[in-house]
């Protein structure tokens, strides 16, 4: 059988621990037999990031700008325990955060819906895609403990030295204070990524903040979204038959719970962090979530929405059997291959991505699955497969 040819490489970012083991299995059993796979390879494993002073992460992001499409394995973001375990030079930043900042991207996460893995919310019939603005807010905050009576103020000093002050609070005793920021151009990029992705996927777009309470900070988000929509996207949305809908965050939560799904829900950074975990858990499993970073400049980076599955990796190192769910990592590859095919007008590659996803879903719907899914499925007597056995079963269907 002749292999499917690629004209432009994918940027391939390898990762850590159990997901690194799955990465190789997926390539060997599901991709290389069918595709003449062209990738520009970057090893984002923690040891190599440490050896290169994390330059490899920057290089991988710049290569994504060059080629337009990347696929990324899950990676370790080190804490104090990892510093000691890997003898690191320093506590390197999250590779995802570094890549997001360089690509100026928005993360879109959506559940993979499979019969037999039923959502906890009974009326959810279609996936709900969470779009998270991955800059600023509490994640780049400055905070302090207030030891006793005194004033906390926000002070803006302009380049010419003039100052504007706002009283945060006149403390009569101990407490805490926090300062947050965001950038108009980051919010604009977030809005454009959301509008473009809605048009790409032909889905309605919801956006929600708390502008009634936060009359400057949250209201700025609302205003920027509306201005960009009215100027550049209103007619395109009408032509595509989709809608843009703004509401308050508490109203959005109530509406989401009563909806059937099938739309994109754009969230500020903290809301997106929390709501993506709620949606993934309610749909079944974090290992059944797709994740794609979309830049307003047209760069795409696909990855699994979960971590490196450390506990399974330690079992694997001891020679013990694992049953690790590889679905989200498989869908990262299929998403990247489909987008590569779309940009290169390579229908064979796009069709293969569709078949790979269909084979994966069919395997689960036939009752063959990893242990995490067997624990939550409504099917009777599912066949529990180990990590390799599950990928081999998908290969048979493929």
PDB file of C-alpha atoms in Angstrom, residues 67-313:
ATOM      1  CA  UNK A  67       5.031  25.938   9.381  1.00  0.00           C
ATOM      2  CA  UNK A  68       1.611  26.921  10.790  1.00  0.00           C
ATOM      3  CA  UNK A  69       0.652  23.624  12.471  1.00  0.00           C
ATOM      4  CA  UNK A  70       2.104  21.799  15.498  1.00  0.00           C
ATOM      5  CA  UNK A  71       1.225  18.738  17.561  1.00  0.00           C
ATOM      6  CA  UNK A  72       2.384  18.575  21.191  1.00  0.00           C
ATOM      7  CA  UNK A  73       2.728  15.781  23.721  1.00  0.00           C
ATOM      8  CA  UNK A  74       1.921  16.497  27.378  1.00  0.00           C
ATOM      9  CA  UNK A  75       4.853  17.989  29.325  1.00  0.00           C
ATOM     10  CA  UNK A  76       5.893  18.433  32.953  1.00  0.00           C
ATOM     11  CA  UNK A  77       5.674  21.891  34.519  1.00  0.00           C
ATOM     12  CA  UNK A  78       8.222  21.472  37.321  1.00  0.00           C
ATOM     13  CA  UNK A  79       7.545  22.139  40.998  1.00  0.00           C
ATOM     14  CA  UNK A  80       9.965  21.809  43.933  1.00  0.00           C
ATOM     15  CA  UNK A  81       9.705  17.992  43.915  1.00  0.00           C
ATOM     16  CA  UNK A  82      10.502  17.864  40.188  1.00  0.00           C
ATOM     17  CA  UNK A  83      13.491  20.188  40.719  1.00  0.00           C
ATOM     18  CA  UNK A  84      15.048  17.542  42.932  1.00  0.00           C
ATOM     19  CA  UNK A  85      13.887  14.531  40.869  1.00  0.00           C
ATOM     20  CA  UNK A  86      15.358  15.857  37.604  1.00  0.00           C
ATOM     21  CA  UNK A  87      18.248  17.875  39.117  1.00  0.00           C
ATOM     22  CA  UNK A  88      17.077  20.994  37.279  1.00  0.00           C
ATOM     23  CA  UNK A  89      19.075  24.208  36.876  1.00  0.00           C
ATOM     24  CA  UNK A  90      15.923  26.196  37.661  1.00  0.00           C
ATOM     25  CA  UNK A  91      12.165  25.746  37.922  1.00  0.00           C
ATOM     26  CA  UNK A  92      11.396  26.125  34.217  1.00  0.00           C
ATOM     27  CA  UNK A  93       8.120  27.737  33.207  1.00  0.00           C
ATOM     28  CA  UNK A  94       5.175  25.832  31.731  1.00  0.00           C
ATOM     29  CA  UNK A  95       5.975  25.055  28.069  1.00  0.00           C
ATOM     30  CA  UNK A  96       2.294  25.631  27.269  1.00  0.00           C
ATOM     31  CA  UNK A  97       2.465  29.121  28.772  1.00  0.00           C
ATOM     32  CA  UNK A  98       5.644  29.949  26.822  1.00  0.00           C
ATOM     33  CA  UNK A  99       4.160  28.706  23.539  1.00  0.00           C
ATOM     34  CA  UNK A 100       0.844  30.517  24.158  1.00  0.00           C
ATOM     35  CA  UNK A 101       2.682  33.791  24.773  1.00  0.00           C
ATOM     36  CA  UNK A 102       4.814  33.494  21.602  1.00  0.00           C
ATOM     37  CA  UNK A 103       1.887  32.482  19.378  1.00  0.00           C
ATOM     38  CA  UNK A 104      -0.525  34.917  21.097  1.00  0.00           C
ATOM     39  CA  UNK A 105      -3.044  32.079  21.076  1.00  0.00           C
ATOM     40  CA  UNK A 106      -6.387  31.113  22.578  1.00  0.00           C
ATOM     41  CA  UNK A 107      -6.959  27.569  23.854  1.00  0.00           C
ATOM     42  CA  UNK A 108     -10.105  25.781  22.636  1.00  0.00           C
ATOM     43  CA  UNK A 109     -11.061  22.612  24.529  1.00  0.00           C
ATOM     44  CA  UNK A 110     -13.931  20.307  23.590  1.00  0.00           C
ATOM     45  CA  UNK A 111     -15.064  16.856  24.797  1.00  0.00           C
ATOM     46  CA  UNK A 112     -14.907  13.805  22.515  1.00  0.00           C
ATOM     47  CA  UNK A 113     -18.444  12.405  22.600  1.00  0.00           C
ATOM     48  CA  UNK A 114     -18.775   8.593  22.525  1.00  0.00           C
ATOM     49  CA  UNK A 115     -21.838   6.384  22.964  1.00  0.00           C
ATOM     50  CA  UNK A 116     -21.667   4.579  26.289  1.00  0.00           C
ATOM     51  CA  UNK A 117     -19.798   7.444  28.009  1.00  0.00           C
ATOM     52  CA  UNK A 118     -22.782   9.605  28.920  1.00  0.00           C
ATOM     53  CA  UNK A 119     -22.566  13.200  30.219  1.00  0.00           C
ATOM     54  CA  UNK A 120     -23.587  13.814  33.838  1.00  0.00           C
ATOM     55  CA  UNK A 121     -25.839  16.611  32.534  1.00  0.00           C
ATOM     56  CA  UNK A 122     -28.544  14.556  30.829  1.00  0.00           C
ATOM     57  CA  UNK A 123     -29.592  17.219  28.284  1.00  0.00           C
ATOM     58  CA  UNK A 124     -26.043  17.720  26.903  1.00  0.00           C
ATOM     59  CA  UNK A 125     -26.170  16.094  23.461  1.00  0.00           C
ATOM     60  CA  UNK A 126     -23.367  17.944  21.629  1.00  0.00           C
ATOM     61  CA  UNK A 127     -19.857  19.027  22.677  1.00  0.00           C
ATOM     62  CA  UNK A 128     -19.370  22.341  24.482  1.00  0.00           C
ATOM     63  CA  UNK A 129     -16.102  23.986  23.426  1.00  0.00           C
ATOM     64  CA  UNK A 130     -14.430  26.180  26.047  1.00  0.00           C
ATOM     65  CA  UNK A 131     -12.308  29.044  24.677  1.00  0.00           C
ATOM     66  CA  UNK A 132      -9.978  30.286  27.421  1.00  0.00           C
ATOM     67  CA  UNK A 133      -8.191  33.626  27.249  1.00  0.00           C
ATOM     68  CA  UNK A 134      -4.778  32.500  28.421  1.00  0.00           C
ATOM     69  CA  UNK A 135      -3.286  35.822  29.500  1.00  0.00           C
ATOM     70  CA  UNK A 136      -3.366  37.995  32.600  1.00  0.00           C
ATOM     71  CA  UNK A 137      -5.998  38.245  35.334  1.00  0.00           C
ATOM     72  CA  UNK A 138      -5.181  36.316  38.522  1.00  0.00           C
ATOM     73  CA  UNK A 139      -2.423  34.326  36.722  1.00  0.00           C
ATOM     74  CA  UNK A 140      -0.226  37.421  36.403  1.00  0.00           C
ATOM     75  CA  UNK A 141      -1.431  39.120  39.565  1.00  0.00           C
ATOM     76  CA  UNK A 142       0.486  40.978  42.259  1.00  0.00           C
ATOM     77  CA  UNK A 143      -0.733  40.407  45.797  1.00  0.00           C
ATOM     78  CA  UNK A 144       0.168  41.312  49.334  1.00  0.00           C
ATOM     79  CA  UNK A 145      -0.782  40.562  52.903  1.00  0.00           C
ATOM     80  CA  UNK A 146      -1.876  43.761  54.644  1.00  0.00           C
ATOM     81  CA  UNK A 147      -0.463  43.634  58.203  1.00  0.00           C
ATOM     82  CA  UNK A 148      -2.728  46.244  59.779  1.00  0.00           C
ATOM     83  CA  UNK A 149      -4.561  49.577  59.405  1.00  0.00           C
ATOM     84  CA  UNK A 150      -3.664  51.622  56.330  1.00  0.00           C
ATOM     85  CA  UNK A 151      -4.629  52.402  52.740  1.00  0.00           C
ATOM     86  CA  UNK A 152      -4.056  50.226  49.671  1.00  0.00           C
ATOM     87  CA  UNK A 153      -4.096  52.224  46.419  1.00  0.00           C
ATOM     88  CA  UNK A 154      -3.805  51.557  42.700  1.00  0.00           C
ATOM     89  CA  UNK A 155      -1.300  54.018  41.213  1.00  0.00           C
ATOM     90  CA  UNK A 156      -0.700  54.597  37.481  1.00  0.00           C
ATOM     91  CA  UNK A 157       2.405  56.652  36.657  1.00  0.00           C
ATOM     92  CA  UNK A 158       2.400  57.870  33.049  1.00  0.00           C
ATOM     93  CA  UNK A 159       5.615  58.215  31.051  1.00  0.00           C
ATOM     94  CA  UNK A 160       5.545  61.962  31.664  1.00  0.00           C
ATOM     95  CA  UNK A 161       5.454  61.371  35.431  1.00  0.00           C
ATOM     96  CA  UNK A 162       1.826  62.331  36.063  1.00  0.00           C
ATOM     97  CA  UNK A 163      -0.028  60.011  38.401  1.00  0.00           C
ATOM     98  CA  UNK A 164      -3.574  58.705  38.737  1.00  0.00           C
ATOM     99  CA  UNK A 165      -4.640  57.070  42.000  1.00  0.00           C
ATOM    100  CA  UNK A 166      -7.620  54.946  42.997  1.00  0.00           C
ATOM    101  CA  UNK A 167      -8.268  53.837  46.566  1.00  0.00           C
ATOM    102  CA  UNK A 168      -8.600  50.048  46.781  1.00  0.00           C
ATOM    103  CA  UNK A 169      -9.540  49.940  50.464  1.00  0.00           C
ATOM    104  CA  UNK A 170      -8.946  51.782  53.719  1.00  0.00           C
ATOM    105  CA  UNK A 171      -7.998  48.870  55.985  1.00  0.00           C
ATOM    106  CA  UNK A 172      -8.881  49.068  59.691  1.00  0.00           C
ATOM    107  CA  UNK A 173      -7.086  45.792  60.416  1.00  0.00           C
ATOM    108  CA  UNK A 174      -5.148  42.950  58.699  1.00  0.00           C
ATOM    109  CA  UNK A 175      -6.295  41.611  55.319  1.00  0.00           C
ATOM    110  CA  UNK A 176      -5.147  40.817  51.797  1.00  0.00           C
ATOM    111  CA  UNK A 177      -5.017  42.799  48.515  1.00  0.00           C
ATOM    112  CA  UNK A 178      -4.517  41.886  44.893  1.00  0.00           C
ATOM    113  CA  UNK A 179      -3.759  43.755  41.681  1.00  0.00           C
ATOM    114  CA  UNK A 180      -4.551  42.339  38.220  1.00  0.00           C
ATOM    115  CA  UNK A 181      -4.033  43.565  34.664  1.00  0.00           C
ATOM    116  CA  UNK A 182      -4.795  42.764  31.048  1.00  0.00           C
ATOM    117  CA  UNK A 183      -3.867  44.232  27.668  1.00  0.00           C
ATOM    118  CA  UNK A 184      -6.171  45.571  24.962  1.00  0.00           C
ATOM    119  CA  UNK A 185      -4.144  43.867  22.212  1.00  0.00           C
ATOM    120  CA  UNK A 186      -4.318  40.510  24.029  1.00  0.00           C
ATOM    121  CA  UNK A 187      -8.092  40.836  24.410  1.00  0.00           C
ATOM    122  CA  UNK A 188      -8.343  41.777  20.713  1.00  0.00           C
ATOM    123  CA  UNK A 189      -6.340  38.663  19.731  1.00  0.00           C
ATOM    124  CA  UNK A 190      -8.574  36.549  21.980  1.00  0.00           C
ATOM    125  CA  UNK A 191     -11.707  37.963  20.333  1.00  0.00           C
ATOM    126  CA  UNK A 192     -10.420  37.429  16.780  1.00  0.00           C
ATOM    127  CA  UNK A 193      -9.320  33.860  17.567  1.00  0.00           C
ATOM    128  CA  UNK A 194     -12.799  33.112  18.946  1.00  0.00           C
ATOM    129  CA  UNK A 195     -14.635  34.664  15.985  1.00  0.00           C
ATOM    130  CA  UNK A 196     -12.354  32.891  13.476  1.00  0.00           C
ATOM    131  CA  UNK A 197     -12.705  29.518  15.220  1.00  0.00           C
ATOM    132  CA  UNK A 198     -16.506  29.897  15.322  1.00  0.00           C
ATOM    133  CA  UNK A 199     -16.490  30.495  11.551  1.00  0.00           C
ATOM    134  CA  UNK A 200     -14.060  27.573  11.003  1.00  0.00           C
ATOM    135  CA  UNK A 201     -16.237  25.144  12.961  1.00  0.00           C
ATOM    136  CA  UNK A 202     -19.651  26.691  12.083  1.00  0.00           C
ATOM    137  CA  UNK A 203     -20.644  27.002  15.747  1.00  0.00           C
ATOM    138  CA  UNK A 204     -22.415  29.765  17.680  1.00  0.00           C
ATOM    139  CA  UNK A 205     -20.147  31.770  19.993  1.00  0.00           C
ATOM    140  CA  UNK A 206     -21.062  32.781  23.539  1.00  0.00           C
ATOM    141  CA  UNK A 207     -19.042  35.247  25.605  1.00  0.00           C
ATOM    142  CA  UNK A 208     -19.624  36.165  29.244  1.00  0.00           C
ATOM    143  CA  UNK A 209     -18.046  38.429  31.886  1.00  0.00           C
ATOM    144  CA  UNK A 210     -19.344  40.289  34.958  1.00  0.00           C
ATOM    145  CA  UNK A 211     -19.465  43.781  33.433  1.00  0.00           C
ATOM    146  CA  UNK A 212     -22.292  44.940  35.750  1.00  0.00           C
ATOM    147  CA  UNK A 213     -19.929  44.676  38.726  1.00  0.00           C
ATOM    148  CA  UNK A 214     -16.565  45.230  37.004  1.00  0.00           C
ATOM    149  CA  UNK A 215     -17.511  48.373  35.080  1.00  0.00           C
ATOM    150  CA  UNK A 216     -14.019  49.051  33.693  1.00  0.00           C
ATOM    151  CA  UNK A 217     -12.037  45.771  33.705  1.00  0.00           C
ATOM    152  CA  UNK A 218     -14.702  43.277  32.552  1.00  0.00           C
ATOM    153  CA  UNK A 219     -16.569  45.950  30.599  1.00  0.00           C
ATOM    154  CA  UNK A 220     -13.435  46.477  28.466  1.00  0.00           C
ATOM    155  CA  UNK A 221     -13.573  42.786  27.443  1.00  0.00           C
ATOM    156  CA  UNK A 222     -17.247  43.153  26.502  1.00  0.00           C
ATOM    157  CA  UNK A 223     -16.660  46.369  24.529  1.00  0.00           C
ATOM    158  CA  UNK A 224     -13.654  45.043  22.578  1.00  0.00           C
ATOM    159  CA  UNK A 225     -15.512  41.863  21.591  1.00  0.00           C
ATOM    160  CA  UNK A 226     -18.548  43.867  20.423  1.00  0.00           C
ATOM    161  CA  UNK A 227     -16.495  46.436  18.485  1.00  0.00           C
ATOM    162  CA  UNK A 228     -14.507  43.765  16.616  1.00  0.00           C
ATOM    163  CA  UNK A 229     -17.636  41.709  15.926  1.00  0.00           C
ATOM    164  CA  UNK A 230     -19.585  44.677  14.554  1.00  0.00           C
ATOM    165  CA  UNK A 231     -16.684  45.903  12.407  1.00  0.00           C
ATOM    166  CA  UNK A 232     -15.280  42.647  11.000  1.00  0.00           C
ATOM    167  CA  UNK A 233     -17.456  39.614  11.696  1.00  0.00           C
ATOM    168  CA  UNK A 234     -21.165  40.475  11.806  1.00  0.00           C
ATOM    169  CA  UNK A 235     -21.767  39.903   8.090  1.00  0.00           C
ATOM    170  CA  UNK A 236     -19.583  36.774   8.026  1.00  0.00           C
ATOM    171  CA  UNK A 237     -21.574  35.274  10.915  1.00  0.00           C
ATOM    172  CA  UNK A 238     -24.866  36.056   9.143  1.00  0.00           C
ATOM    173  CA  UNK A 239     -23.586  34.393   5.944  1.00  0.00           C
ATOM    174  CA  UNK A 240     -22.461  31.315   7.929  1.00  0.00           C
ATOM    175  CA  UNK A 241     -25.817  31.131   9.756  1.00  0.00           C
ATOM    176  CA  UNK A 242     -24.223  31.370  13.221  1.00  0.00           C
ATOM    177  CA  UNK A 243     -24.670  33.869  16.057  1.00  0.00           C
ATOM    178  CA  UNK A 244     -22.552  35.772  18.573  1.00  0.00           C
ATOM    179  CA  UNK A 245     -24.195  36.055  21.990  1.00  0.00           C
ATOM    180  CA  UNK A 246     -23.052  38.071  25.033  1.00  0.00           C
ATOM    181  CA  UNK A 247     -24.410  37.614  28.545  1.00  0.00           C
ATOM    182  CA  UNK A 248     -23.306  37.829  32.187  1.00  0.00           C
ATOM    183  CA  UNK A 249     -21.166  34.931  33.455  1.00  0.00           C
ATOM    184  CA  UNK A 250     -23.758  33.774  36.019  1.00  0.00           C
ATOM    185  CA  UNK A 251     -26.475  33.787  33.340  1.00  0.00           C
ATOM    186  CA  UNK A 252     -24.149  31.872  30.993  1.00  0.00           C
ATOM    187  CA  UNK A 253     -23.580  29.153  33.626  1.00  0.00           C
ATOM    188  CA  UNK A 254     -27.352  28.752  34.111  1.00  0.00           C
ATOM    189  CA  UNK A 255     -27.935  28.614  30.329  1.00  0.00           C
ATOM    190  CA  UNK A 256     -25.107  26.103  29.796  1.00  0.00           C
ATOM    191  CA  UNK A 257     -26.610  23.664  32.288  1.00  0.00           C
ATOM    192  CA  UNK A 258     -29.977  23.724  30.473  1.00  0.00           C
ATOM    193  CA  UNK A 259     -28.603  23.683  26.917  1.00  0.00           C
ATOM    194  CA  UNK A 260     -27.986  20.809  24.496  1.00  0.00           C
ATOM    195  CA  UNK A 261     -24.409  22.000  23.808  1.00  0.00           C
ATOM    196  CA  UNK A 262     -22.989  22.483  20.340  1.00  0.00           C
ATOM    197  CA  UNK A 263     -21.424  25.959  20.737  1.00  0.00           C
ATOM    198  CA  UNK A 264     -18.207  27.724  21.765  1.00  0.00           C
ATOM    199  CA  UNK A 265     -18.182  29.348  25.203  1.00  0.00           C
ATOM    200  CA  UNK A 266     -15.509  32.059  25.400  1.00  0.00           C
ATOM    201  CA  UNK A 267     -14.245  32.718  28.926  1.00  0.00           C
ATOM    202  CA  UNK A 268     -11.773  35.003  30.643  1.00  0.00           C
ATOM    203  CA  UNK A 269      -8.676  33.263  31.996  1.00  0.00           C
ATOM    204  CA  UNK A 270      -9.921  32.129  35.424  1.00  0.00           C
ATOM    205  CA  UNK A 271     -13.436  31.291  34.200  1.00  0.00           C
ATOM    206  CA  UNK A 272     -11.975  29.211  31.370  1.00  0.00           C
ATOM    207  CA  UNK A 273      -9.629  27.362  33.730  1.00  0.00           C
ATOM    208  CA  UNK A 274     -12.521  26.373  36.008  1.00  0.00           C
ATOM    209  CA  UNK A 275     -15.225  25.789  33.376  1.00  0.00           C
ATOM    210  CA  UNK A 276     -13.058  23.598  31.118  1.00  0.00           C
ATOM    211  CA  UNK A 277     -12.507  21.200  34.035  1.00  0.00           C
ATOM    212  CA  UNK A 278     -16.224  21.232  34.833  1.00  0.00           C
ATOM    213  CA  UNK A 279     -17.174  20.485  31.220  1.00  0.00           C
ATOM    214  CA  UNK A 280     -14.537  17.759  30.797  1.00  0.00           C
ATOM    215  CA  UNK A 281     -15.521  16.050  34.050  1.00  0.00           C
ATOM    216  CA  UNK A 282     -19.252  16.278  33.285  1.00  0.00           C
ATOM    217  CA  UNK A 283     -18.728  14.809  29.795  1.00  0.00           C
ATOM    218  CA  UNK A 284     -16.751  11.897  31.218  1.00  0.00           C
ATOM    219  CA  UNK A 285     -12.982  12.283  31.399  1.00  0.00           C
ATOM    220  CA  UNK A 286     -10.133  14.766  30.944  1.00  0.00           C
ATOM    221  CA  UNK A 287      -8.521  12.068  28.755  1.00  0.00           C
ATOM    222  CA  UNK A 288     -11.458  12.558  26.350  1.00  0.00           C
ATOM    223  CA  UNK A 289     -10.878  16.270  25.650  1.00  0.00           C
ATOM    224  CA  UNK A 290      -9.362  17.830  22.544  1.00  0.00           C
ATOM    225  CA  UNK A 291      -7.269  20.968  22.946  1.00  0.00           C
ATOM    226  CA  UNK A 292      -6.093  23.328  20.216  1.00  0.00           C
ATOM    227  CA  UNK A 293      -4.237  26.621  20.552  1.00  0.00           C
ATOM    228  CA  UNK A 294      -5.392  29.013  17.816  1.00  0.00           C
ATOM    229  CA  UNK A 295      -3.525  32.213  16.979  1.00  0.00           C
ATOM    230  CA  UNK A 296      -5.268  35.140  15.264  1.00  0.00           C
ATOM    231  CA  UNK A 297      -2.384  34.984  12.755  1.00  0.00           C
ATOM    232  CA  UNK A 298      -3.445  31.486  11.680  1.00  0.00           C
ATOM    233  CA  UNK A 299      -1.100  29.229  13.692  1.00  0.00           C
ATOM    234  CA  UNK A 300      -2.487  26.023  15.245  1.00  0.00           C
ATOM    235  CA  UNK A 301      -1.041  23.828  17.993  1.00  0.00           C
ATOM    236  CA  UNK A 302      -2.880  20.607  18.934  1.00  0.00           C
ATOM    237  CA  UNK A 303      -2.366  18.715  22.203  1.00  0.00           C
ATOM    238  CA  UNK A 304      -4.102  16.544  24.778  1.00  0.00           C
ATOM    239  CA  UNK A 305      -5.851  18.493  27.539  1.00  0.00           C
ATOM    240  CA  UNK A 306      -4.352  16.352  30.336  1.00  0.00           C
ATOM    241  CA  UNK A 307      -0.998  15.864  32.051  1.00  0.00           C
ATOM    242  CA  UNK A 308       1.801  13.327  31.706  1.00  0.00           C
ATOM    243  CA  UNK A 309       0.079  10.545  33.757  1.00  0.00           C
ATOM    244  CA  UNK A 310       2.947  10.325  36.256  1.00  0.00           C
ATOM    245  CA  UNK A 311       1.470   7.493  38.353  1.00  0.00           C
ATOM    246  CA  UNK A 312       1.164   5.194  35.320  1.00  0.00           C
ATOM    247  CA  UNK A 313       4.698   6.074  34.208  1.00  0.00           C
TER     248      UNK A 313
END
